[in-house]
PDB file of C-alpha atoms in Angstrom:
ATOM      1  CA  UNK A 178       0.381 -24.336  -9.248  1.00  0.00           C
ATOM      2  CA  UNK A 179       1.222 -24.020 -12.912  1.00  0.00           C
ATOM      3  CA  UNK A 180       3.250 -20.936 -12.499  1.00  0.00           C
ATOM      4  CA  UNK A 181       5.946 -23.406 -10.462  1.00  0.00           C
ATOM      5  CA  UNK A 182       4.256 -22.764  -6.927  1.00  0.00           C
ATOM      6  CA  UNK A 183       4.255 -26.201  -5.070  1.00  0.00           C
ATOM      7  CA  UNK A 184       1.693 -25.360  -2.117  1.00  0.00           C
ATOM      8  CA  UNK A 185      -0.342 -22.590  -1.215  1.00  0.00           C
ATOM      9  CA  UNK A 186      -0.624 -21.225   2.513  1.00  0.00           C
ATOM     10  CA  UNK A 187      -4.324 -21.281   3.153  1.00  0.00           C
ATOM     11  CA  UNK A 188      -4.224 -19.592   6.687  1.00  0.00           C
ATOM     12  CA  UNK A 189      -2.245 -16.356   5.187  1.00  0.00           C
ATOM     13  CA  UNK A 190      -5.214 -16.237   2.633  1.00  0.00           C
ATOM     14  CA  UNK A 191      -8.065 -16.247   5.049  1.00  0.00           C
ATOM     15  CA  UNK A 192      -7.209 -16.538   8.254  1.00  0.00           C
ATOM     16  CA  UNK A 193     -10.571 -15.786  10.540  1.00  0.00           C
ATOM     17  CA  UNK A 194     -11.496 -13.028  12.643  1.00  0.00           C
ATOM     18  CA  UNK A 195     -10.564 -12.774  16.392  1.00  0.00           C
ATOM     19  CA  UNK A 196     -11.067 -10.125  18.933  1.00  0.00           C
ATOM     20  CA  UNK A 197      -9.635  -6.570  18.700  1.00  0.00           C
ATOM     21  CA  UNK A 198      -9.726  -3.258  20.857  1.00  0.00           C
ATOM     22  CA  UNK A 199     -10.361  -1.344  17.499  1.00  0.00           C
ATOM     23  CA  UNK A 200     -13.664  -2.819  16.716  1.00  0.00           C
ATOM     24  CA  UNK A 201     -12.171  -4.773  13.929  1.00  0.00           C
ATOM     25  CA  UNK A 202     -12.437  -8.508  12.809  1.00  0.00           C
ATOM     26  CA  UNK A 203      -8.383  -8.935  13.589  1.00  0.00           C
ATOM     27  CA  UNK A 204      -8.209 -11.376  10.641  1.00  0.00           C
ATOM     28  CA  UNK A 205      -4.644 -11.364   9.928  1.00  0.00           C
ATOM     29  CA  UNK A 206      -5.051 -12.883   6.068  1.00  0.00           C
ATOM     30  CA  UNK A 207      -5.114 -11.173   2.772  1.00  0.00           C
ATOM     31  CA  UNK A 208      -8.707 -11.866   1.554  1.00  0.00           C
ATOM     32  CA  UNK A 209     -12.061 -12.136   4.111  1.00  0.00           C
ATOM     33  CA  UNK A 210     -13.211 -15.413   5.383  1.00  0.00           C
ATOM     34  CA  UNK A 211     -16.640 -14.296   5.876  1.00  0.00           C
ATOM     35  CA  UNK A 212     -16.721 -15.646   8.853  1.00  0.00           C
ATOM     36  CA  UNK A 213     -18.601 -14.066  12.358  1.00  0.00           C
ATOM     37  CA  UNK A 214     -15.909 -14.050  15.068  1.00  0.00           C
ATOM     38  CA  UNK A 215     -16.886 -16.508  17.580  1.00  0.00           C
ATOM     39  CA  UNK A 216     -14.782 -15.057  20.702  1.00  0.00           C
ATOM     40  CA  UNK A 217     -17.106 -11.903  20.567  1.00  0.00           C
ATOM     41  CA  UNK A 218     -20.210 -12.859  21.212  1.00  0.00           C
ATOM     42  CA  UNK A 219     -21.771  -9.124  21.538  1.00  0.00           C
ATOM     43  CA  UNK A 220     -20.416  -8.374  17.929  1.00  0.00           C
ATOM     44  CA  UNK A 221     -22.936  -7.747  15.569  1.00  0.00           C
ATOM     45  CA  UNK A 222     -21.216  -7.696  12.564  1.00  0.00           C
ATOM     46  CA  UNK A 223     -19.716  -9.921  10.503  1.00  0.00           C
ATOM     47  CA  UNK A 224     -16.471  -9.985   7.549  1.00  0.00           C
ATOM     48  CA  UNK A 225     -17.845  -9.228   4.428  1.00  0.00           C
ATOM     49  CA  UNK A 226     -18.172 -11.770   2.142  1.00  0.00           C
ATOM     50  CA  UNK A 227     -15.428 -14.248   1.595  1.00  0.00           C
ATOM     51  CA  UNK A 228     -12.854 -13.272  -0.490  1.00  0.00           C
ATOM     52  CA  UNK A 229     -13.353  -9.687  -0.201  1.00  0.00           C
ATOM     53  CA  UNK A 230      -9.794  -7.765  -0.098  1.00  0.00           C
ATOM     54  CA  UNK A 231      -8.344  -6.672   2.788  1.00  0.00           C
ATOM     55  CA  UNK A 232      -5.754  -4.111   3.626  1.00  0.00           C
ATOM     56  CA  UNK A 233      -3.026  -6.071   3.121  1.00  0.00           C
ATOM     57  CA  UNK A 234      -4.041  -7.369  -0.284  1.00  0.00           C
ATOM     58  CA  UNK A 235      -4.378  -4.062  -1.634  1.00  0.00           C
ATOM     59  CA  UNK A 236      -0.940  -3.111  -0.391  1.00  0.00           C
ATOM     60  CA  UNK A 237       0.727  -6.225  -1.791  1.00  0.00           C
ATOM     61  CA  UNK A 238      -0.841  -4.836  -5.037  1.00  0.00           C
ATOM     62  CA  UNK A 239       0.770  -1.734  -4.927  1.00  0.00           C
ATOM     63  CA  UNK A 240       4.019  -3.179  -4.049  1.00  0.00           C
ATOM     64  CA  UNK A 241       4.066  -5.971  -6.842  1.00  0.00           C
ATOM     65  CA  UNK A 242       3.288  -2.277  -9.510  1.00  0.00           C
ATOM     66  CA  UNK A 243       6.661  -1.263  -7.830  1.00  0.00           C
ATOM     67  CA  UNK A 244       8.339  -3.717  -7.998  1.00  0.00           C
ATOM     68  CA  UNK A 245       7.762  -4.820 -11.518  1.00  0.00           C
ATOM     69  CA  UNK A 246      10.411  -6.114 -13.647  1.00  0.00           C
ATOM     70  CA  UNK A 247      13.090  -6.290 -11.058  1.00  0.00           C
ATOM     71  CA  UNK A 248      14.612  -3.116  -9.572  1.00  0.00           C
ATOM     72  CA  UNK A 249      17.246  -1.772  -7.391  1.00  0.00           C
ATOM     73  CA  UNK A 250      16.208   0.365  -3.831  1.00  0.00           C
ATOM     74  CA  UNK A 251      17.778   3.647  -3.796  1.00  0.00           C
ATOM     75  CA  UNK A 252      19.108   5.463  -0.825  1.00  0.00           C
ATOM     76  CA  UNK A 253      16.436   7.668   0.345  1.00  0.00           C
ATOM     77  CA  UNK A 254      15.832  10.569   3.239  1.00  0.00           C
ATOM     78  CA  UNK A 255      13.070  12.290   4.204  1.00  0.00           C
ATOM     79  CA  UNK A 256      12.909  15.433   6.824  1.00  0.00           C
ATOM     80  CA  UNK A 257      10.606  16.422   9.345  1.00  0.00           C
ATOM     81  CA  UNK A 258      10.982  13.514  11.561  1.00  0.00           C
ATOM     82  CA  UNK A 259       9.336  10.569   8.478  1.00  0.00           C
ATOM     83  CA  UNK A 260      10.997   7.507   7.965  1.00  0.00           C
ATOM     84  CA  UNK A 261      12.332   6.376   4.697  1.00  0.00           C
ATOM     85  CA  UNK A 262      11.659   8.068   1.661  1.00  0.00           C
ATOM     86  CA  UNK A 263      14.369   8.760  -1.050  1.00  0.00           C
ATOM     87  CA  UNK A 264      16.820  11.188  -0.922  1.00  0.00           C
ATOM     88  CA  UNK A 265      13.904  13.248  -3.823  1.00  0.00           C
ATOM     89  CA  UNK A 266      11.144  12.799  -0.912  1.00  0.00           C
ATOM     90  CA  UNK A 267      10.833  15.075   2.125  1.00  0.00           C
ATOM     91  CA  UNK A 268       8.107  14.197   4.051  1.00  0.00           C
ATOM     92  CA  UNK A 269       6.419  16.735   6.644  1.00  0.00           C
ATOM     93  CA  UNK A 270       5.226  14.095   9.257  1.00  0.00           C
ATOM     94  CA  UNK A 271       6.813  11.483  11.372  1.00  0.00           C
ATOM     95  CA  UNK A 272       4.091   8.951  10.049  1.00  0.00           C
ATOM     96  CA  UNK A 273       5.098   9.144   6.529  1.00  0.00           C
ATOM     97  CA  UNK A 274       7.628   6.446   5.432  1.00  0.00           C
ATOM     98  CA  UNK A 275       9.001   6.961   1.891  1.00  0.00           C
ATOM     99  CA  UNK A 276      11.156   4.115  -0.354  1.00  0.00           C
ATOM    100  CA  UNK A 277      12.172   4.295  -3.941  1.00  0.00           C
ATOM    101  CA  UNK A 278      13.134   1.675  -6.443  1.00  0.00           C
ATOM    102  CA  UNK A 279      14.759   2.015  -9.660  1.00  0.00           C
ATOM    103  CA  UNK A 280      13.097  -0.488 -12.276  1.00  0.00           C
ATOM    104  CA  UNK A 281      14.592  -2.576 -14.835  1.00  0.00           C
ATOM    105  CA  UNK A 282      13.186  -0.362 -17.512  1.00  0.00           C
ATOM    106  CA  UNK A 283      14.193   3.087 -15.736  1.00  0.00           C
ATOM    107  CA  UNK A 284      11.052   3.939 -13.884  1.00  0.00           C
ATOM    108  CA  UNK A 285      11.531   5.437 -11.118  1.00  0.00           C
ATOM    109  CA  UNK A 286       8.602   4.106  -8.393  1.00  0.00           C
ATOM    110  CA  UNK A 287       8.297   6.334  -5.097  1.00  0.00           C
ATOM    111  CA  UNK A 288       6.005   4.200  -2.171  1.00  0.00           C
ATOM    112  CA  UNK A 289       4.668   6.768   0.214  1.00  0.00           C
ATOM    113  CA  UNK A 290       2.784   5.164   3.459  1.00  0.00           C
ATOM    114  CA  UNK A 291       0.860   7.321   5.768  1.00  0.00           C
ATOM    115  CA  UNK A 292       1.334   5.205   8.595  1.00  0.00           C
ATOM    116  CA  UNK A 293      -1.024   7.509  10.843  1.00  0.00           C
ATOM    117  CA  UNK A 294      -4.734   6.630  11.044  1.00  0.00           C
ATOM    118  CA  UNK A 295      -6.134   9.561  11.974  1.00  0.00           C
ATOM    119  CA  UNK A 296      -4.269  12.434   9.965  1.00  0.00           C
ATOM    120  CA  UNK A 297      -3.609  13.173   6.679  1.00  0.00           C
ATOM    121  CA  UNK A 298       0.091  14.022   5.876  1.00  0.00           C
ATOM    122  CA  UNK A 299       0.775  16.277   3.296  1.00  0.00           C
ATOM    123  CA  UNK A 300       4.353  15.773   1.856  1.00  0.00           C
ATOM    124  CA  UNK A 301       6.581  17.592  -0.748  1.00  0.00           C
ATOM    125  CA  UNK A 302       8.201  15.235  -3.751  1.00  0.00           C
ATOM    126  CA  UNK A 303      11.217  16.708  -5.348  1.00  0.00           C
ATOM    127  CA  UNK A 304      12.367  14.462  -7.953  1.00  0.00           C
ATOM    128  CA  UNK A 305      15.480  14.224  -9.900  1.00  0.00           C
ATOM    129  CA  UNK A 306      16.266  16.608 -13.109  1.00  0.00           C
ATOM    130  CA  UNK A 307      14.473  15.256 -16.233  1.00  0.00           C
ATOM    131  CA  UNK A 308      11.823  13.203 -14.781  1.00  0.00           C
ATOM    132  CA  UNK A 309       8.170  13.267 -14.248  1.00  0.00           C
ATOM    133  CA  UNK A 310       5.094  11.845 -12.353  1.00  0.00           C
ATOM    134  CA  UNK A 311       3.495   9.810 -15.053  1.00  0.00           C
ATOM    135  CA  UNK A 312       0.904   7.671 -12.909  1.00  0.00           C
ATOM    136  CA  UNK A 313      -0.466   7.770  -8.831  1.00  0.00           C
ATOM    137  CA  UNK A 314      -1.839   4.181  -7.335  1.00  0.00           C
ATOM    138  CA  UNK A 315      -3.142   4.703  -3.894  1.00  0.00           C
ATOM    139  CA  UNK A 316      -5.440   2.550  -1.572  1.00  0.00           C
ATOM    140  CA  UNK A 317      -6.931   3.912   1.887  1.00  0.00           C
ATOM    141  CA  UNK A 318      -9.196   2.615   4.054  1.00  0.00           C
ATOM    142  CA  UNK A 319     -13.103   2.306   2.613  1.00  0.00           C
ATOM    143  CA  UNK A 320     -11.476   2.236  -0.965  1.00  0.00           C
ATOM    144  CA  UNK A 321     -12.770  -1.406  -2.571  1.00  0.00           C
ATOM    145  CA  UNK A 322     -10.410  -1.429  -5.138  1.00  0.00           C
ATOM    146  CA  UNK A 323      -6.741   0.211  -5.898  1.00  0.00           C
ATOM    147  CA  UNK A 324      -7.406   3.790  -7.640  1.00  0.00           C
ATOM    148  CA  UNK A 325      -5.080   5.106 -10.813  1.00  0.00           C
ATOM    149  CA  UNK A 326      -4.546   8.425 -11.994  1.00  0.00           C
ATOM    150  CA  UNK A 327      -2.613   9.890 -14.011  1.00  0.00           C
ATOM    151  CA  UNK A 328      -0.575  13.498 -14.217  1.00  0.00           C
ATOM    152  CA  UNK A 329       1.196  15.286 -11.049  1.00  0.00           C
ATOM    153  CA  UNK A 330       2.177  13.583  -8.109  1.00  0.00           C
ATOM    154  CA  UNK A 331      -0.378  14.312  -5.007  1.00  0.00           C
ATOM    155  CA  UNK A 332       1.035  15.809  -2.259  1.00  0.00           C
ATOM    156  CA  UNK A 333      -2.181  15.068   0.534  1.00  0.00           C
ATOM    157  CA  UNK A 334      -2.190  11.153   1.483  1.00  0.00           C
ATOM    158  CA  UNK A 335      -5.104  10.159   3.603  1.00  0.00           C
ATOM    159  CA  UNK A 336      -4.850   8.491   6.896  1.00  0.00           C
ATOM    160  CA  UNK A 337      -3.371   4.876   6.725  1.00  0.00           C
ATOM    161  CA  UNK A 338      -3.257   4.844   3.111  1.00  0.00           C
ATOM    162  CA  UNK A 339      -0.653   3.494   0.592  1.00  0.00           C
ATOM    163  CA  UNK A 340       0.661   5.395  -2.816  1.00  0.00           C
ATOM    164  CA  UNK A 341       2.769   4.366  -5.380  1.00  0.00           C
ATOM    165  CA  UNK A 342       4.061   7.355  -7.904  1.00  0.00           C
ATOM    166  CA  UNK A 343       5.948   5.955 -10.975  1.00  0.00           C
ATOM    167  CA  UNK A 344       8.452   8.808 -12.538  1.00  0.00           C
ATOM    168  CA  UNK A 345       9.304   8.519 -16.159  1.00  0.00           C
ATOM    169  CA  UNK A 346      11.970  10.725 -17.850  1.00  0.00           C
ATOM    170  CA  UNK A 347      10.153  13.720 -19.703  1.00  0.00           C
ATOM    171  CA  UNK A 348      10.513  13.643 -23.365  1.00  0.00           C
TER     172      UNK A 348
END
């Protein structure tokens, strides 16, 4: 609230699980309730504890990296039958969605989604004259936290993950 917010939408923080055909808790919110879900009585497990990150909050994390300080989306293509991507991204597989965004201080940020959750996807980054992969944030599935590297751009995303790979001009 003193950042300018005037409410807060409890129900997109921690929503509550509810049955799903994946075995899942089906809670729809960013962060765990910790809650049992009541409309499956044979399930033995519960959320983990509340506030535990799910999914979604991990993504929004890469996203806000992105998308810092402003930025303008670039025209992107990607071959092989993926989605997205920017015109620099090719990706091999039809689950791979690729978007790029130009930031305010010249960054270049490439998001890479494996959309698949079974396969891997394994993708080939050409990116404009003069730049260079500075940093990789990814999140997949088991991961508790966001992970950072720096150095080359991977080219292997795991099933269902995210990846954001910031370009900085060389020199």
């Amino acid at each position: 609230m003193q950042h300018g917010a005037s409410a807060v939408d409890w129900w997109v923080l921690y929503s509550g699980p509810n049955s799903t055909s994946d075995g899942g808790w089906g809670d729809l919110g960013l962060l765990s309730s910790g809650t049992c879900p009541v409309d499956q009585p044979g399930k033995t497990g519960c959320e983990p504890p509340t506030g535990t990150p799910f999914a979604p909050y991990q993504t929004m994390r890469l996203l806000t990296t992105a998308l810092k300080g402003g930025g303008q989306l670039l025209a992107t293509t990607t071959t092989g039958g993926g989605t997205g991507g920017t015109d620099s991204t090719s990706g091999t597989g039809s689950t791979v969605s690729a978007h790029a965004i130009r930031r305010a201080d010249g960054t270049l940020a490439v998001v890479l989604l494996n959309e698949d959750p079974q396969q891997a996807q394994t993708i080939h980054l050409t990116v404009p004259c003069g730049y260079q992969a500075v940093r990789t944030l990814s999140w997949q599935p088991g991961d508790t936290a966001v992970s950072s590297h720096a150095g080359p751009a991977p080219t292997t995303f795991a099933p269902y993950s995210a990846t954001v790979i910031l370009l900085r001009r060389a020199g």
